[in-house]
Amino acid sequence: MSALQAYDVILAPVITEKSSEASESNQVVFKVRLNATKPQIKNAVEKLFGVKVVAVNTLTRKGKTKLFRGVKGTQKDTKKAVVKLAEGDKIDVTTGI
């Protein structure tokens, strides 16, 4: 997997209060493509950040239907990946933004 393909799999880090608490237990949360698989996510993180990935958990949030000024619209589906890193490895997603 080239670096460009890895950037196609991983779209952005998720920086929330909950993901910051997960970083204390050696986990990092990323927004990924909807059709990305766990092995693709694992390879992309290892390629881009040079760390050892122990486990990848994914979750898909279905888009909600919302009203905006009386017009009905639908948000897009999103997929997140919670990546558990090996002991001693660390990714700091808050720097360089």
mmCIF file of C-alpha atoms in Angstrom:
data_model
loop_
_atom_site.group_PDB
_atom_site.id
_atom_site.type_symbol
_atom_site.label_atom_id
_atom_site.label_comp_id
_atom_site.label_asym_id
_atom_site.label_seq_id
_atom_site.Cartn_x
_atom_site.Cartn_y
_atom_site.Cartn_z
ATOM 1 C CA MET A 1 0.000 0.000 0.000
ATOM 2 C CA SER A 2 1.449 3.355 -1.035
ATOM 3 C CA ALA A 3 1.165 6.508 1.035
ATOM 4 C CA LEU A 4 -1.469 7.916 -1.341
ATOM 5 C CA GLN A 5 -3.640 4.834 -0.916
ATOM 6 C CA ALA A 6 -3.232 5.094 2.858
ATOM 7 C CA TYR A 7 -4.435 8.706 2.765
ATOM 8 C CA ASP A 8 -7.475 7.548 0.774
ATOM 9 C CA VAL A 9 -8.410 5.101 3.563
ATOM 10 C CA ILE A 10 -7.882 7.438 6.535
ATOM 11 C CA LEU A 11 -9.704 10.730 6.096
ATOM 12 C CA ALA A 12 -9.146 12.592 9.381
ATOM 13 C CA PRO A 13 -8.521 12.113 13.090
ATOM 14 C CA VAL A 14 -11.497 12.474 15.402
ATOM 15 C CA ILE A 15 -10.699 14.998 18.125
ATOM 16 C CA THR A 16 -13.384 14.937 20.805
ATOM 17 C CA GLU A 17 -13.416 14.659 24.554
ATOM 18 C CA LYS A 18 -14.210 10.960 24.346
ATOM 19 C CA SER A 19 -11.403 10.241 21.867
ATOM 20 C CA SER A 20 -8.973 12.167 24.080
ATOM 21 C CA GLU A 21 -9.895 9.892 26.991
ATOM 22 C CA ALA A 22 -9.371 6.859 24.725
ATOM 23 C CA SER A 23 -5.843 8.052 23.947
ATOM 24 C CA GLU A 24 -4.942 7.428 27.597
ATOM 25 C CA SER A 25 -5.582 3.706 26.996
ATOM 26 C CA ASN A 26 -3.403 3.694 23.843
ATOM 27 C CA GLN A 27 -6.288 4.093 21.371
ATOM 28 C CA VAL A 28 -6.695 6.568 18.505
ATOM 29 C CA VAL A 29 -9.933 7.348 16.631
ATOM 30 C CA PHE A 30 -9.964 8.108 12.887
ATOM 31 C CA LYS A 31 -12.667 8.976 10.374
ATOM 32 C CA VAL A 32 -12.331 6.481 7.505
ATOM 33 C CA ARG A 33 -13.923 5.687 4.147
ATOM 34 C CA LEU A 34 -17.268 3.893 4.269
ATOM 35 C CA ASN A 35 -15.976 0.893 2.315
ATOM 36 C CA ALA A 36 -12.660 0.597 4.199
ATOM 37 C CA THR A 37 -11.993 -2.792 5.793
ATOM 38 C CA LYS A 38 -10.197 -3.479 9.066
ATOM 39 C CA PRO A 39 -7.050 -4.882 7.358
ATOM 40 C CA GLN A 40 -6.898 -1.812 5.086
ATOM 41 C CA ILE A 41 -7.204 0.521 8.083
ATOM 42 C CA LYS A 42 -4.513 -1.400 9.980
ATOM 43 C CA ASN A 43 -2.093 -1.271 7.025
ATOM 44 C CA ALA A 44 -2.768 2.440 6.453
ATOM 45 C CA VAL A 45 -2.103 3.412 10.088
ATOM 46 C CA GLU A 46 1.063 1.312 10.244
ATOM 47 C CA LYS A 47 2.297 2.800 6.947
ATOM 48 C CA LEU A 48 1.552 6.449 7.754
ATOM 49 C CA PHE A 49 2.571 6.629 11.401
ATOM 50 C CA GLY A 50 5.144 3.837 11.727
ATOM 51 C CA VAL A 51 3.440 2.153 14.699
ATOM 52 C CA LYS A 52 2.293 -1.394 15.501
ATOM 53 C CA VAL A 53 -1.510 -1.843 15.501
ATOM 54 C CA VAL A 54 -2.937 -4.475 17.859
ATOM 55 C CA ALA A 55 -6.665 -4.193 17.024
ATOM 56 C CA VAL A 56 -9.104 -2.194 14.901
ATOM 57 C CA ASN A 57 -12.763 -1.677 15.832
ATOM 58 C CA THR A 58 -15.100 0.096 13.424
ATOM 59 C CA LEU A 59 -18.511 1.682 13.718
ATOM 60 C CA THR A 60 -20.821 3.121 11.084
ATOM 61 C CA ARG A 61 -23.173 5.958 11.963
ATOM 62 C CA LYS A 62 -26.178 6.115 9.683
ATOM 63 C CA GLY A 63 -27.074 9.568 8.379
ATOM 64 C CA LYS A 64 -29.862 11.335 10.212
ATOM 65 C CA THR A 65 -32.849 13.062 8.641
ATOM 66 C CA LYS A 66 -32.951 16.721 9.658
ATOM 67 C CA LEU A 67 -35.098 19.755 8.955
ATOM 68 C CA PHE A 68 -33.386 22.995 7.968
ATOM 69 C CA ARG A 69 -35.713 25.974 7.428
ATOM 70 C CA GLY A 70 -38.557 23.618 6.670
ATOM 71 C CA VAL A 71 -36.605 21.636 4.070
ATOM 72 C CA LYS A 72 -35.970 17.978 4.813
ATOM 73 C CA GLY A 73 -32.412 16.784 4.253
ATOM 74 C CA THR A 74 -30.286 13.769 5.094
ATOM 75 C CA GLN A 75 -26.810 13.768 6.581
ATOM 76 C CA LYS A 76 -24.213 11.427 5.117
ATOM 77 C CA ASP A 77 -23.274 8.089 6.674
ATOM 78 C CA THR A 78 -19.910 8.176 8.448
ATOM 79 C CA LYS A 79 -17.511 5.465 9.549
ATOM 80 C CA LYS A 80 -15.053 5.681 12.428
ATOM 81 C CA ALA A 81 -12.220 3.360 13.370
ATOM 82 C CA VAL A 82 -10.883 2.936 16.903
ATOM 83 C CA VAL A 83 -7.282 1.759 16.559
ATOM 84 C CA LYS A 84 -5.530 0.142 19.542
ATOM 85 C CA LEU A 85 -1.765 0.563 19.454
ATOM 86 C CA ALA A 86 0.929 -1.689 20.897
ATOM 87 C CA GLU A 87 2.528 -0.778 24.206
ATOM 88 C CA GLY A 88 5.114 1.960 23.766
ATOM 89 C CA ASP A 89 3.689 3.248 20.462
ATOM 90 C CA LYS A 90 1.946 6.603 20.378
ATOM 91 C CA ILE A 91 0.281 8.875 17.807
ATOM 92 C CA ASP A 92 -0.252 12.537 18.721
ATOM 93 C CA VAL A 93 -3.051 13.757 16.442
ATOM 94 C CA THR A 94 -3.418 17.138 18.169
ATOM 95 C CA THR A 95 -0.107 18.513 16.859
ATOM 96 C CA GLY A 96 0.348 19.658 13.301
ATOM 97 C CA ILE A 97 -3.294 20.606 12.736
#
